[in-house]
XYZ file of C-alpha atoms in Angstrom:
204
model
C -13.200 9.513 -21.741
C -12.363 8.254 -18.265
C -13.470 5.170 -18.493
C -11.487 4.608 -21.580
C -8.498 5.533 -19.837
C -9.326 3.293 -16.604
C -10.336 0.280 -19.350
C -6.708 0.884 -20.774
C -4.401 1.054 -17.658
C -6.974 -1.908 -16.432
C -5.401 -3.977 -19.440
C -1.744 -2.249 -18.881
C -2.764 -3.555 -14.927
C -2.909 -6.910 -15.821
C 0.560 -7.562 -18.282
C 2.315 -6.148 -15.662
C 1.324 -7.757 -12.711
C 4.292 -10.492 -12.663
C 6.622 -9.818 -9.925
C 9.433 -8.107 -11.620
C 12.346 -10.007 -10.179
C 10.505 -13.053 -9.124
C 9.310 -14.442 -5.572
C 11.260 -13.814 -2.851
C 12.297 -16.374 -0.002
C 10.795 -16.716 3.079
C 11.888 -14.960 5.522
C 11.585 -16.091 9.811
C 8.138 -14.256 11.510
C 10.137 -15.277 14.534
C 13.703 -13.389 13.503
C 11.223 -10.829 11.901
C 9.694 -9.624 15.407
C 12.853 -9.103 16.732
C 13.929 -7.072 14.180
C 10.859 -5.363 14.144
C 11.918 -3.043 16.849
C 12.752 -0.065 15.084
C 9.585 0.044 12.545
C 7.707 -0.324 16.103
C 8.196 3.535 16.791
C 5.726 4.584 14.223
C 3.843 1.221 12.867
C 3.187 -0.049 16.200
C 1.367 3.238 16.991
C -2.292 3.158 16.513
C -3.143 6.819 15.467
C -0.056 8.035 14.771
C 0.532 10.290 12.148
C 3.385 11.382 10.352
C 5.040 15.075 11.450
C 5.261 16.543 7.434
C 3.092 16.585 5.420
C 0.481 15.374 7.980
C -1.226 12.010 6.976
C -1.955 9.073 9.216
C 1.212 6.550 9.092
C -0.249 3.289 7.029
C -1.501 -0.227 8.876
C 1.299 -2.466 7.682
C -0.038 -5.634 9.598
C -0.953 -8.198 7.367
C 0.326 -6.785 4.187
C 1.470 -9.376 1.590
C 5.709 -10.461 2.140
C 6.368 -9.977 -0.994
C 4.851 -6.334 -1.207
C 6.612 -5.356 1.643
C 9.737 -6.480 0.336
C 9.281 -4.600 -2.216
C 8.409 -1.251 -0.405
C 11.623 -1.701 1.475
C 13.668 -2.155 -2.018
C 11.722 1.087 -3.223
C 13.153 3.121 -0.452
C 16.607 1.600 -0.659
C 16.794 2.917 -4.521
C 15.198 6.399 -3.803
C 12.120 5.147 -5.838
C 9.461 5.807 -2.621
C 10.871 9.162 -0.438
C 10.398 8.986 3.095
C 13.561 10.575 5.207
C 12.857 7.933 8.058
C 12.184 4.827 5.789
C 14.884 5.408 3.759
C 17.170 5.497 6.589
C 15.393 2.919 7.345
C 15.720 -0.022 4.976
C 19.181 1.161 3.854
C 20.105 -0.130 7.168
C 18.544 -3.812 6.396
C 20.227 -6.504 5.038
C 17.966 -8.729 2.680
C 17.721 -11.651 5.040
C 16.422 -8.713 7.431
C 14.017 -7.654 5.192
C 12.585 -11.390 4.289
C 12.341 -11.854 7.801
C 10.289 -8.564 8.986
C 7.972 -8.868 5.567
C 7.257 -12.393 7.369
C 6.597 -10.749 10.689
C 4.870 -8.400 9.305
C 2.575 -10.467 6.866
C 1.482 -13.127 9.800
C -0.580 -10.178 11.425
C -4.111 -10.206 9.776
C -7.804 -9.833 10.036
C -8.144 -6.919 11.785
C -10.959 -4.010 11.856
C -11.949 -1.453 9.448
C -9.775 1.473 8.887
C -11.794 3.264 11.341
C -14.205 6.241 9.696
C -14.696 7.539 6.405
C -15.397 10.567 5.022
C -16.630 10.743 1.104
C -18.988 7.196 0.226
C -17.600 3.800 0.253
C -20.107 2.763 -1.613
C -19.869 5.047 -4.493
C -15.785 4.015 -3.831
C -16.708 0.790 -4.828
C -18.366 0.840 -7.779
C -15.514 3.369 -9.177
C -12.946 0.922 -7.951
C -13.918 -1.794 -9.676
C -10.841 -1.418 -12.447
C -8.804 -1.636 -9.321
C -10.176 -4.981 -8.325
C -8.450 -6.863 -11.124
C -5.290 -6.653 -9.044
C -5.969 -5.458 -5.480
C -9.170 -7.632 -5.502
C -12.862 -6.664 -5.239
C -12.323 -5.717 -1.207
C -8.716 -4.731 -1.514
C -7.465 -8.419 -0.270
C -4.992 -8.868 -3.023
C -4.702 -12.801 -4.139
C -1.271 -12.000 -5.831
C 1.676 -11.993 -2.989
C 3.519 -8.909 -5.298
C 0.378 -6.329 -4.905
C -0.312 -4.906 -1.723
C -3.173 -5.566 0.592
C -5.688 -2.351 0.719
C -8.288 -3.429 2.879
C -8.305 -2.137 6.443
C -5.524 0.606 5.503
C -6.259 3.828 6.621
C -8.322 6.572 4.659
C -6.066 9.236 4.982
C -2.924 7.091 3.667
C -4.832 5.747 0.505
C -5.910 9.376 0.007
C -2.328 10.421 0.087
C -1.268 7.382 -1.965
C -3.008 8.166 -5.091
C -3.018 12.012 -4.761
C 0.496 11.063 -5.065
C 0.505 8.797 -7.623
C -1.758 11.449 -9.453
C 1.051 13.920 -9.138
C 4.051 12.023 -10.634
C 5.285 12.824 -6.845
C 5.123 8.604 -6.197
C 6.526 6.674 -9.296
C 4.969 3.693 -10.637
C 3.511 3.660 -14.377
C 1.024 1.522 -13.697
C -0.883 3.521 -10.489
C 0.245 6.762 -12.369
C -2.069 6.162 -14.758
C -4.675 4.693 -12.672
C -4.494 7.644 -11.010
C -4.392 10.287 -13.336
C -8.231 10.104 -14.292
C -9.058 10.419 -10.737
C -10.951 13.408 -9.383
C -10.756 14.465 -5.946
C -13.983 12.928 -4.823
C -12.855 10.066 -6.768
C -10.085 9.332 -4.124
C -11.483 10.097 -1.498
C -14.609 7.711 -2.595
C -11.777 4.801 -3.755
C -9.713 5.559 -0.433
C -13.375 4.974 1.779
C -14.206 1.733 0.140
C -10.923 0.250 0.930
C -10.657 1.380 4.369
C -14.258 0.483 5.369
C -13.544 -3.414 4.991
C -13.421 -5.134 8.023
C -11.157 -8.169 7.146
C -7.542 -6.647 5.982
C -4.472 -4.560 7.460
C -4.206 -3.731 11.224
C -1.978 -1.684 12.998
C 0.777 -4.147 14.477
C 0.594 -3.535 18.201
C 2.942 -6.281 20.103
């Protein structure tokens, strides 16, 4: 029965992977690190974790312009909660957004997400419906779908427990999530964070 329901959102997965507002414009890396000040005090932090709930703040370096733009719109309509990033990206005007995603998405190829608990391997092998967007190692090929390799087990563990709970909204990682078990995520969340080539935690 779960693998029906993984082989359906799978197919769901795929229709709806076009960006829903199309590509967005480049933004300036160089504008973007200027302006990168504020997200600094938290993304710049290697180890830092966030006060309530507790859960490691996510790697952001390297992740996909496009995704991050979206993130950023997210918070601006209330879709994603986050007191901070909300504050956050209301503050942003769109050229500041482009121009931090660009920043932001020039930082790549950094470590592993440091150690796992659960098995990666096991992670990978129930991943694999996950692949078809996020890509067999969590290197995304689409721009629109974020980057999961290198991100931090404890963030991707939080991210689909989450999206499990209707707490995060998106239909498509609702229902990928829904099937999951505990073990499940925690498997899913090692395999992702034990790849070596991915997100890093920006640090200058």
């Amino acid at each position: 029965m779960k693998q029906r329901i993984l082989h359906y959102w799978f197919a769901v997965g795929l229709m709806a992977a076009v960006p829903v507002h199309g590509a967005f414009a480049a933004g300036s890396a160089e504008e973007g690190k200027a302006k990168f000040y504020a997200c600094g005090g938290c993304h710049a932090v290697a180890g830092y974790s966030n006060a309530f709930p507790t859960y490691p703040v996510p790697r952001i370096g390297g992740q996909h312009a496009d995704a991050s733009i979206a993130a950023l719109d997210d918070y601006k309509s209330g879709n994603r909660k986050h007191g901070s990033m909300e504050g956050n990206a209301n503050g942003l005007s769109e050229q500041d957004a482009e121009d931090i995603a660009a920043y932001v998405s020039s930082q790549r190829n950094g470590s592993s997400g440091g150690p796992v608990s659960g098995s990666a391997s096991s992670g990978k092998t129930k991943a694999e419906t996950c692949a078809a967007c996020h890509g067999a190692d969590g290197n995304s090929p689409a721009g629109n779908v974020p980057v999961l390799a290198g991100q931090l087990q404890g963030y991707l563990v939080k991210a689909l427990k989450d999206y499990k709970t209707g707490k995060r909204n998106n239909p498509i990682m609702n229902g990928m999530a829904a099937p999951l078990s505990e073990q499940d995520i925690i498997d899913v969340a090692a395999h992702y964070a034990s790849q070596a080539k991915g997100l890093v935690t920006i640090s200058d």
